[in-house]
GROMACS .gro file of C-alpha atoms in nm:
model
  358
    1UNK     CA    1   1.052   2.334  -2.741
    2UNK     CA    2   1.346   2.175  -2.505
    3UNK     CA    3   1.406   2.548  -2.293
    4UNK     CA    4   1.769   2.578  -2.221
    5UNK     CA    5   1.894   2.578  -1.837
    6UNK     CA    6   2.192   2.821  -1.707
    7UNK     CA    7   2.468   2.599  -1.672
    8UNK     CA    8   2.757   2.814  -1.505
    9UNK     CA    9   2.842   3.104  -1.792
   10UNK     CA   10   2.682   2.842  -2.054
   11UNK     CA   11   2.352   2.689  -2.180
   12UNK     CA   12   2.222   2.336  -2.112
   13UNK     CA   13   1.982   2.092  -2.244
   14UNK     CA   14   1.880   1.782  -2.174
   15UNK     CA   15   1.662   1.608  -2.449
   16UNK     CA   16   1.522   1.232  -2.412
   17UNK     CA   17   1.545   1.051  -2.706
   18UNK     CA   18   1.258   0.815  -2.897
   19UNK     CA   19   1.405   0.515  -2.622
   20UNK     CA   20   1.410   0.727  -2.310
   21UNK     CA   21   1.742   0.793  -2.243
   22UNK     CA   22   1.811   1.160  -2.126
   23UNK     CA   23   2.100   1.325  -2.313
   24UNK     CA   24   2.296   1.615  -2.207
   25UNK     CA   25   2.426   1.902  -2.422
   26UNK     CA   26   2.627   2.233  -2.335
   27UNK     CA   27   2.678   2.520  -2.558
   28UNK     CA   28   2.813   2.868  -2.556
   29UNK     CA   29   2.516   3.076  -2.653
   30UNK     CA   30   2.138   3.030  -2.570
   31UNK     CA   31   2.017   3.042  -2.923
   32UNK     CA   32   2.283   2.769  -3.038
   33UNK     CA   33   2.078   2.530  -2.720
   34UNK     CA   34   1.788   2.650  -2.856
   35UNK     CA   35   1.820   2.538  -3.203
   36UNK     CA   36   1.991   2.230  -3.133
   37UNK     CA   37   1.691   2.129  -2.922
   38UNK     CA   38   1.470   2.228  -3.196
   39UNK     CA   39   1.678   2.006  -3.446
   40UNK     CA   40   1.663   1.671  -3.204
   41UNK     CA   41   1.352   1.676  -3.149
   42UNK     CA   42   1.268   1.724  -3.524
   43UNK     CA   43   1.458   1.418  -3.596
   44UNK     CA   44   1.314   1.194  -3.332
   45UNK     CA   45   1.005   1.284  -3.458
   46UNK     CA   46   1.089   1.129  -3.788
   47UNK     CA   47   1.239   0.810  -3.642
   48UNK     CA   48   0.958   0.720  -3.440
   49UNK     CA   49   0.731   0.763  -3.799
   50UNK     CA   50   1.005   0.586  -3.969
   51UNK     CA   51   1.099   0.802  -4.214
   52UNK     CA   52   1.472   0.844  -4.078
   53UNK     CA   53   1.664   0.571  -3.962
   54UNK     CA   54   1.897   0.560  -3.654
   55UNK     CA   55   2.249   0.384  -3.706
   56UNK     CA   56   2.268   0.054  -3.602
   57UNK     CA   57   2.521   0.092  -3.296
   58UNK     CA   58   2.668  -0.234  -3.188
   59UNK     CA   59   2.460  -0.306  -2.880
   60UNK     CA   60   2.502  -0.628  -2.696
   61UNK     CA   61   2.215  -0.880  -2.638
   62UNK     CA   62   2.232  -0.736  -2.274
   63UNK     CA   63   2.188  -0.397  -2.345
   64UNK     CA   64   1.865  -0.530  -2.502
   65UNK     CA   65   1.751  -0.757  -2.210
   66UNK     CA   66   1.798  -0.428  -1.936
   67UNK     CA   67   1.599  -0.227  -2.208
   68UNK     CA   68   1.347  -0.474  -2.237
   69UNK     CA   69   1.290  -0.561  -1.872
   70UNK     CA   70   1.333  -0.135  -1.786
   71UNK     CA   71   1.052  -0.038  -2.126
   72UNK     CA   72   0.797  -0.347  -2.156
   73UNK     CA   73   0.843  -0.594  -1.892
   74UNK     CA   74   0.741  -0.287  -1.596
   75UNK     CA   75   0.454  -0.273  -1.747
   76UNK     CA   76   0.328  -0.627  -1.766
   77UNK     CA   77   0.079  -0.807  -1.453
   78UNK     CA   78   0.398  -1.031  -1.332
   79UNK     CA   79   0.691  -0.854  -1.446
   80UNK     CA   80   0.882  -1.104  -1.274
   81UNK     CA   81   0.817  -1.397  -1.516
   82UNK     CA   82   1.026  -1.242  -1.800
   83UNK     CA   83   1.262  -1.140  -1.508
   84UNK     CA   84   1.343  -1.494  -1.431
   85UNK     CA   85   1.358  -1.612  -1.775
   86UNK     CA   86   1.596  -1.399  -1.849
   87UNK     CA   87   1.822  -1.442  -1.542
   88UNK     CA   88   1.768  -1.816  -1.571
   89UNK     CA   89   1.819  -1.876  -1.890
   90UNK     CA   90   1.933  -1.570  -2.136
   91UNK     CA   91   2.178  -1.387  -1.971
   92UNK     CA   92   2.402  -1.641  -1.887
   93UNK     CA   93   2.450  -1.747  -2.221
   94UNK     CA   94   2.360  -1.463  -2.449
   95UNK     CA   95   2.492  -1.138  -2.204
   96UNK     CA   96   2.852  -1.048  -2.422
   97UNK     CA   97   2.715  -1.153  -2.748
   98UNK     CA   98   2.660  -0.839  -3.029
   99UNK     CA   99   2.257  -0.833  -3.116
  100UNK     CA  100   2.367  -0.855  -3.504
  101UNK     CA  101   2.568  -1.203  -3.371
  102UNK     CA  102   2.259  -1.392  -3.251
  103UNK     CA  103   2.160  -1.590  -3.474
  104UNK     CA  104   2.523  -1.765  -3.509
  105UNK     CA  105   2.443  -1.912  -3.119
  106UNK     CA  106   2.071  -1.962  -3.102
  107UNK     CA  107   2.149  -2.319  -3.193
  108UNK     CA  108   2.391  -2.380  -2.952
  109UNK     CA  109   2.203  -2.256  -2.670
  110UNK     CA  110   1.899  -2.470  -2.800
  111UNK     CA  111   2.152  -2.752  -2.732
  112UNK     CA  112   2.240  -2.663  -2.369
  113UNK     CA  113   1.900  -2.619  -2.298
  114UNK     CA  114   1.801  -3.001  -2.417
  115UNK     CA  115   1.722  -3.115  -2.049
  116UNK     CA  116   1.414  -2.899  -2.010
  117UNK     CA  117   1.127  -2.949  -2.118
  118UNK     CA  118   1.009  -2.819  -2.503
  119UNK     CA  119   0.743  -2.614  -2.352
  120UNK     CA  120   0.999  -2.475  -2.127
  121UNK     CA  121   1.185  -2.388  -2.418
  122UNK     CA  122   0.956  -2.267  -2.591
  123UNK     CA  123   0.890  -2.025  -2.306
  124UNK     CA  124   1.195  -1.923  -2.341
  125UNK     CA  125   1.238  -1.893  -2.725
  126UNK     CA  126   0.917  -1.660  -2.754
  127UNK     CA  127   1.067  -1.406  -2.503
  128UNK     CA  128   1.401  -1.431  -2.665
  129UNK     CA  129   1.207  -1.355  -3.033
  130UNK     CA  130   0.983  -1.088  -2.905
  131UNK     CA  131   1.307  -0.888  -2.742
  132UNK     CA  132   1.450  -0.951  -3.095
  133UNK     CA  133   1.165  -0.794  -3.216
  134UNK     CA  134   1.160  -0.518  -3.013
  135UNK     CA  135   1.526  -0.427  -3.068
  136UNK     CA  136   1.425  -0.438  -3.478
  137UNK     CA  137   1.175  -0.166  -3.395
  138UNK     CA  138   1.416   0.074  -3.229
  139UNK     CA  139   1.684  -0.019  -3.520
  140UNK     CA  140   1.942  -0.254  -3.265
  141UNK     CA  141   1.905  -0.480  -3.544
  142UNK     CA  142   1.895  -0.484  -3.919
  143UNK     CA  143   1.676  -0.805  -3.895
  144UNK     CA  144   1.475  -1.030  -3.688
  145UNK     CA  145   1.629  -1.399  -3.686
  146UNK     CA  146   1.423  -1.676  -3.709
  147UNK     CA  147   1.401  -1.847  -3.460
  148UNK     CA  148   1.263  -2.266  -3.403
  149UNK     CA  149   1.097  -2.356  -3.122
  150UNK     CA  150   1.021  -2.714  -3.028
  151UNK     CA  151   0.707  -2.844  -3.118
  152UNK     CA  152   0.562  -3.038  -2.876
  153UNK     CA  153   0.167  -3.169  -2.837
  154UNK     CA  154  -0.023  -3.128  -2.524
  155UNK     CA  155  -0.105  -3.464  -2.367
  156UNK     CA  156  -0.403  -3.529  -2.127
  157UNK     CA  157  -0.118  -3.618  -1.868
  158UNK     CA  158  -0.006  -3.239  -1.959
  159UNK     CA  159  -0.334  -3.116  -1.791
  160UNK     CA  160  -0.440  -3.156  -1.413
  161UNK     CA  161  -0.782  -3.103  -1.354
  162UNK     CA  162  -1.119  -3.288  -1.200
  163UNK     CA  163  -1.194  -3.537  -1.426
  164UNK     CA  164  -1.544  -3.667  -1.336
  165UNK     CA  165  -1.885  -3.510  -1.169
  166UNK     CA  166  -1.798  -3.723  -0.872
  167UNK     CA  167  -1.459  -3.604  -0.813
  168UNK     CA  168  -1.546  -3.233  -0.867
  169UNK     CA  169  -1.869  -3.331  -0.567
  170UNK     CA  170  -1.599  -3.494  -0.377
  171UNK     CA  171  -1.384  -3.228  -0.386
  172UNK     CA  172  -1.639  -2.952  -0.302
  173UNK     CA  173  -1.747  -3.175   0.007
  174UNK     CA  174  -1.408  -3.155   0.109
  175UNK     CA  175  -1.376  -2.785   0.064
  176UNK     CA  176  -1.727  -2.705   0.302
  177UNK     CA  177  -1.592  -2.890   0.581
  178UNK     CA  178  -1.255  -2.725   0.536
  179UNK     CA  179  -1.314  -2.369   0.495
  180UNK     CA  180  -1.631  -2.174   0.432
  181UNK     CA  181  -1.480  -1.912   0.173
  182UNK     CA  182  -1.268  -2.174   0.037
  183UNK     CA  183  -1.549  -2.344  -0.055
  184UNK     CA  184  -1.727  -2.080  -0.260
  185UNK     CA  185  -1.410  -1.931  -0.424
  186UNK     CA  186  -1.295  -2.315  -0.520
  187UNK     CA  187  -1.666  -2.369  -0.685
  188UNK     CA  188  -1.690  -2.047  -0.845
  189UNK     CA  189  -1.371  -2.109  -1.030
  190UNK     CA  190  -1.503  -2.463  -1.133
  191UNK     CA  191  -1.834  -2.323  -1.242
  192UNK     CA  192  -1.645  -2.009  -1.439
  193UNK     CA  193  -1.299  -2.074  -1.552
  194UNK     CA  194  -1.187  -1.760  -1.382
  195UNK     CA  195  -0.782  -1.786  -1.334
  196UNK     CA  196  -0.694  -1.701  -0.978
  197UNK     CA  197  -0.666  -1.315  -0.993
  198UNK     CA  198  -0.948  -1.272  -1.164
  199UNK     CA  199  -1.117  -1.446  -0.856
  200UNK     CA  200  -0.930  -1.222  -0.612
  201UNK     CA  201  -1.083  -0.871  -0.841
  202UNK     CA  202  -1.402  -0.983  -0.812
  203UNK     CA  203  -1.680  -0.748  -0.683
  204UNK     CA  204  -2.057  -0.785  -0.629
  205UNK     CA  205  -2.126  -0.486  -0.870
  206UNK     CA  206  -1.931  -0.715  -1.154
  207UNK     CA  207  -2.202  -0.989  -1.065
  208UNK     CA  208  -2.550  -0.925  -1.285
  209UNK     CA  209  -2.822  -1.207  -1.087
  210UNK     CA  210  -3.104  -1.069  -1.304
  211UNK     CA  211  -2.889  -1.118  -1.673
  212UNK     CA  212  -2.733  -1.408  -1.480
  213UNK     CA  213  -2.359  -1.230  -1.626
  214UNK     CA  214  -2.025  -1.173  -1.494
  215UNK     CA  215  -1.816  -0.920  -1.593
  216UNK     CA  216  -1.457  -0.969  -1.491
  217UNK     CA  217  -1.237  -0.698  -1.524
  218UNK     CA  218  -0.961  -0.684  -1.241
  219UNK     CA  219  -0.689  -0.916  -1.118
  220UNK     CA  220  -0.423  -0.880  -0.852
  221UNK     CA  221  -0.310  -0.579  -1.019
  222UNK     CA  222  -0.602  -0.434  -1.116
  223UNK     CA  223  -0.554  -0.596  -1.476
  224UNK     CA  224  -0.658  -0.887  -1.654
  225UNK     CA  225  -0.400  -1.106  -1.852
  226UNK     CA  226  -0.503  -1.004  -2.223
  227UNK     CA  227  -0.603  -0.618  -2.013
  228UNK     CA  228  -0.956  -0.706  -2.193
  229UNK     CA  229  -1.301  -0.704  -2.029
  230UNK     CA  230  -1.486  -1.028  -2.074
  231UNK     CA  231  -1.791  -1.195  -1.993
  232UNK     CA  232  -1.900  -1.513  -1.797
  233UNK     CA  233  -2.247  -1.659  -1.768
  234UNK     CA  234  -2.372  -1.784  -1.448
  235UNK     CA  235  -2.471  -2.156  -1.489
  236UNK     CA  236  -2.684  -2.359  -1.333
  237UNK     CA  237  -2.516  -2.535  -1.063
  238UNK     CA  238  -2.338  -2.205  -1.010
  239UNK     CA  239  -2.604  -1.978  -0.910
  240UNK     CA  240  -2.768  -2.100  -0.605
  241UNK     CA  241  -2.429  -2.105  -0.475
  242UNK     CA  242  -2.362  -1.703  -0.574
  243UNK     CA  243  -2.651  -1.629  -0.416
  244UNK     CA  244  -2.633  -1.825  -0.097
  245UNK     CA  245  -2.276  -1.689  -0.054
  246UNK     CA  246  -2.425  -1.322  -0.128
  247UNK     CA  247  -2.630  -1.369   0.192
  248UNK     CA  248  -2.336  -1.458   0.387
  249UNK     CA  249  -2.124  -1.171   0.240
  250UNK     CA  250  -2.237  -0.842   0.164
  251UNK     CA  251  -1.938  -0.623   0.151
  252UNK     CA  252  -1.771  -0.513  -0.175
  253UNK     CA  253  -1.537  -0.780  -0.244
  254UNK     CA  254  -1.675  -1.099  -0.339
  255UNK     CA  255  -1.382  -1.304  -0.207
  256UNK     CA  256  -1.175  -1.132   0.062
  257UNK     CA  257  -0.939  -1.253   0.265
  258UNK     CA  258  -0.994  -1.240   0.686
  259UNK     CA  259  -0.924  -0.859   0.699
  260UNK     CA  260  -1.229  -0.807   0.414
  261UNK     CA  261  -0.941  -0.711   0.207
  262UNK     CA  262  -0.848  -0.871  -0.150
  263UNK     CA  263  -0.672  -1.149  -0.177
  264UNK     CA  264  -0.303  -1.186  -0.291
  265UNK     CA  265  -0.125  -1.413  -0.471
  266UNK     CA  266   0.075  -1.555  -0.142
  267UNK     CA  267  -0.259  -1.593   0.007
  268UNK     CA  268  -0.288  -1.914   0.153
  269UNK     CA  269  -0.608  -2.027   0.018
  270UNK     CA  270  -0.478  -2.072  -0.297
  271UNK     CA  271  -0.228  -2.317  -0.237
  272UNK     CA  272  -0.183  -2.401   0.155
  273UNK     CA  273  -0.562  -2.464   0.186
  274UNK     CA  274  -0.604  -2.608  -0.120
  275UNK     CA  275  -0.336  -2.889   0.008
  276UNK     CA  276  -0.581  -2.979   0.306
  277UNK     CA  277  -0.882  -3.011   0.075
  278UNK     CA  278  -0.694  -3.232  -0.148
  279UNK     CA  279  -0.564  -3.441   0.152
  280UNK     CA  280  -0.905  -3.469   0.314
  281UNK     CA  281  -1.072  -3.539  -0.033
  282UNK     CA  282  -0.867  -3.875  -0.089
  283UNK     CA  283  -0.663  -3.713  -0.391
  284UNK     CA  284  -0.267  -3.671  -0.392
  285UNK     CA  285  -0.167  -3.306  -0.293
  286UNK     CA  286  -0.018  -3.261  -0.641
  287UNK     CA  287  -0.353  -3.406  -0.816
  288UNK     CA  288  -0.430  -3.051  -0.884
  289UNK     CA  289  -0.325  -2.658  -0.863
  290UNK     CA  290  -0.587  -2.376  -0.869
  291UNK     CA  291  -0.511  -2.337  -1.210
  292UNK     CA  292  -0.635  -2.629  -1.291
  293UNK     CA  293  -1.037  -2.542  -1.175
  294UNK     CA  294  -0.973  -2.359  -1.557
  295UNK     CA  295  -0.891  -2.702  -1.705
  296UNK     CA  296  -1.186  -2.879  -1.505
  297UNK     CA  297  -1.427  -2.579  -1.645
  298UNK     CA  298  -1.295  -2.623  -1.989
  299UNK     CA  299  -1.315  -2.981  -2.005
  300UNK     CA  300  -1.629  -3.039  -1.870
  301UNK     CA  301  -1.776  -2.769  -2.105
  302UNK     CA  302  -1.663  -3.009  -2.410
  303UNK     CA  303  -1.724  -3.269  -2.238
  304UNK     CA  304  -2.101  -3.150  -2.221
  305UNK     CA  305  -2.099  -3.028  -2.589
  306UNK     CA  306  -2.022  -2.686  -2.528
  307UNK     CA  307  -1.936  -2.471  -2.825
  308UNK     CA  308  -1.560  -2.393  -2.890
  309UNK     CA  309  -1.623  -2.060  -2.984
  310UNK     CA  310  -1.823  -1.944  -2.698
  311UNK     CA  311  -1.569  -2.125  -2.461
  312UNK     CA  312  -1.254  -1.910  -2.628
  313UNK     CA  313  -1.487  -1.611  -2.501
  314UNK     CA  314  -1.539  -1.715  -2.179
  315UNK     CA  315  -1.151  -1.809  -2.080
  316UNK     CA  316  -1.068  -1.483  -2.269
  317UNK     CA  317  -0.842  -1.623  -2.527
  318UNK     CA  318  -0.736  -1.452  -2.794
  319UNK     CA  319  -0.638  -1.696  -3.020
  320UNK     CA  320  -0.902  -2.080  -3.088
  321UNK     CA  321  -0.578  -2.274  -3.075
  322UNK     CA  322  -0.569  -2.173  -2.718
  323UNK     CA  323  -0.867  -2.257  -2.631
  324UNK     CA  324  -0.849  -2.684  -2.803
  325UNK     CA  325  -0.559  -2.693  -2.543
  326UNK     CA  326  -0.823  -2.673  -2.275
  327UNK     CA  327  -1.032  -2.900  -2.426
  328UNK     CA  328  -0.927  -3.216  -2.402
  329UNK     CA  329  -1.152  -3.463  -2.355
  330UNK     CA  330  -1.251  -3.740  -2.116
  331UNK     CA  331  -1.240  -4.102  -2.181
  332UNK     CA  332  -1.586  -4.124  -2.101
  333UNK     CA  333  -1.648  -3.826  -2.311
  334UNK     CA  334  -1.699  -4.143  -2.606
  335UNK     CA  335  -1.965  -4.375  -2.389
  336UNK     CA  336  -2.240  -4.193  -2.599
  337UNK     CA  337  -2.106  -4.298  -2.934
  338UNK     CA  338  -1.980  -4.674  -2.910
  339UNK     CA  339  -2.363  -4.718  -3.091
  340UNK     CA  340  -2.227  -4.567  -3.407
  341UNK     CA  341  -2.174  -4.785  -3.740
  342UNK     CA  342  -2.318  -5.042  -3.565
  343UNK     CA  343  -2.470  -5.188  -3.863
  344UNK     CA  344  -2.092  -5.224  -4.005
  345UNK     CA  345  -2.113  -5.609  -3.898
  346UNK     CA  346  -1.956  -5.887  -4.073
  347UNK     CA  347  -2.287  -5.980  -4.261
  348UNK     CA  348  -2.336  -5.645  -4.401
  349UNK     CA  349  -1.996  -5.637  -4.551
  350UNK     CA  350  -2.000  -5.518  -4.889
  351UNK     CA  351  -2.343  -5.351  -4.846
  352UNK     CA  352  -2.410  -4.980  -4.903
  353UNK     CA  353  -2.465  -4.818  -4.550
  354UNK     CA  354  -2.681  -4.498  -4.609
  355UNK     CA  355  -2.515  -4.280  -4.271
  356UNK     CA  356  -2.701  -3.997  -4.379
  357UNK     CA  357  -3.025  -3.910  -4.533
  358UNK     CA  358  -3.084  -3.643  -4.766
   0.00000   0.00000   0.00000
């Protein structure tokens, strides 16, 4: 029950609706606050289960973005992502426009946004939709829009990662000389896939040496992306090198920064650092990002004939078509098969070839 407050010689209340927003009612007599209360909550009750509707108010498409950013994007790992989107891109365009109005200027924008590049706009299209779907839920709109996004296909030029056993050796090389942590947090994301927060969460007790597993469950703060527990096996090449560096550090956190502390995001050692190894390795300094240590882990695990299914796991993805983006493959992925139909030669033309046997 909402309990009425003395408000001079009257009664106040001060209800919060199914969206959060605080309301603020006077009356004469207690019992009159009293059964008011009684009444609003009773019929936010049956909004949020849907069996009353609210009316459809004419709110503008930035009444939905402050909503969005104030109810769903506070409670995502980079809140700021959306936040930039939308100051970017959205509200310059969309701000004064009614919700029920969209879909007469999604086109248009799509237009002033041909510079960028599709996946870029389809960044931007997929927050746009899921607001839109958001503001369905809490009855802004009588519909969700459809919306197009660009298709586009992921090229290999798309991807940056370490394309060959030598380059991934010539980078580690690099990475000793350079910096002793560097070194082991550079390999272990090679050897694991592990984005760069995931890294940074890290602690000993997450590491199993006798099951040879890896349970990652933090980031930078203190969630993964998908907020799921997964699991990571400890390959070959990787172990010695867990175990070496286990030696060298026993506290809590497996990769701390000079204060024993966990890393951050600004940290230098994920960009600044990485720059010098790069340099002193031969490659460009924009050859490859951190990130891409989850392409080279990918890759080379198709590359090796890893299964799909258990690498979708491993990154964490929820959906497979996530996952073939990260498995590109090599041009020398194909050295091991320019054998096959070799009997397809101009003299056996015309002949039954039996490829399989039953």
């Amino acid at each position: 029950m909402i309990k009425p407050i003395k408000h001079g010689n009257k009664w106040r209340i001060r209800p919060t609706d199914m969206l959060g927003k605080r309301h603020s009612y006077i009356f004469d007599k207690r019992n009159d606050a009293i059964d008011f209360g009684i009444r609003f909550q009773s019929d936010q009750l049956q909004i949020k289960s849907g069996s009353k509707h609210v009316q459809i108010k004419n709110k503008t498409c930035c009444d939905l973005f402050e909503y969005y950013q104030m109810t769903y994007s506070s409670q995502k790992r980079n809140p700021d992502d959306d936040a930039s989107i939308i100051r970017a891109h959205l509200n310059p365009f969309f701000s004064k426009i009614l919700l029920n109005d969209i879909y007469l200027h999604v086109e248009q924008f799509k237009l002033t946004k041909k510079h960028l590049k599709p996946k870029t706009l389809s960044n931007i299209l997929t927050l746009l939709t899921t607001m839109l779907n958001v503001a369905f839920e809490i009855r802004w709109i009588e519909h969700v829009p459809k919306i197009r996004k660009p298709r586009f296909g992921m090229r290999e030029k798309d991807f940056k990662y370490l394309r060959t056993g030598d380059e991934i050796k010539r980078f580690l090389i690099a990475a000793k000389l350079k910096d002793e942590i560097a070194y082991y947090l550079y390999a272990f994301a090679i050897y694991t896939g592990c984005r760069a927060g995931e890294c940074a969460g890290l602690e000993w007790s997450h590491i199993n040496f006798e099951r040879r597993l890896i349970t990652v469950q933090k980031s930078f703060q203190n969630l993964t992306k998908n907020n799921e527990i997964k699991h990571i096996p400890i390959l070959d090449p990787l172990l010695p090198l867990l175990r070496e560096w286990r030696l060298k550090n026993p506290g809590n956190i497996v990769f701390p920064n000079r204060n024993g502390s966990m890393l951050r995001e600004s940290n230098q050692i994920f960009q600044e650092c990485l720059k010098h190894v790069l340099a002193s390795a031969g490659f460009s300094l924009g050859y490859i990002t951190f990130h891409s240590f989850r392409h080279t882990f990918a890759s080379h695990w198709m590359m090796s004939s890893g299964d799909l299914f258990k690498l979708q796991k491993i990154l964490g993805h929820k959906s497979i078509d996530m996952t073939q983006r990260y498995s590109h493959m090599s041009p020398d992925a194909f050295v091991s098969d320019y054998g096959r139909l070799g009997d397809f030669t101009a003299e056996n033309r015309g002949k039954i070839l039996k490829l399989f046997e039953i």
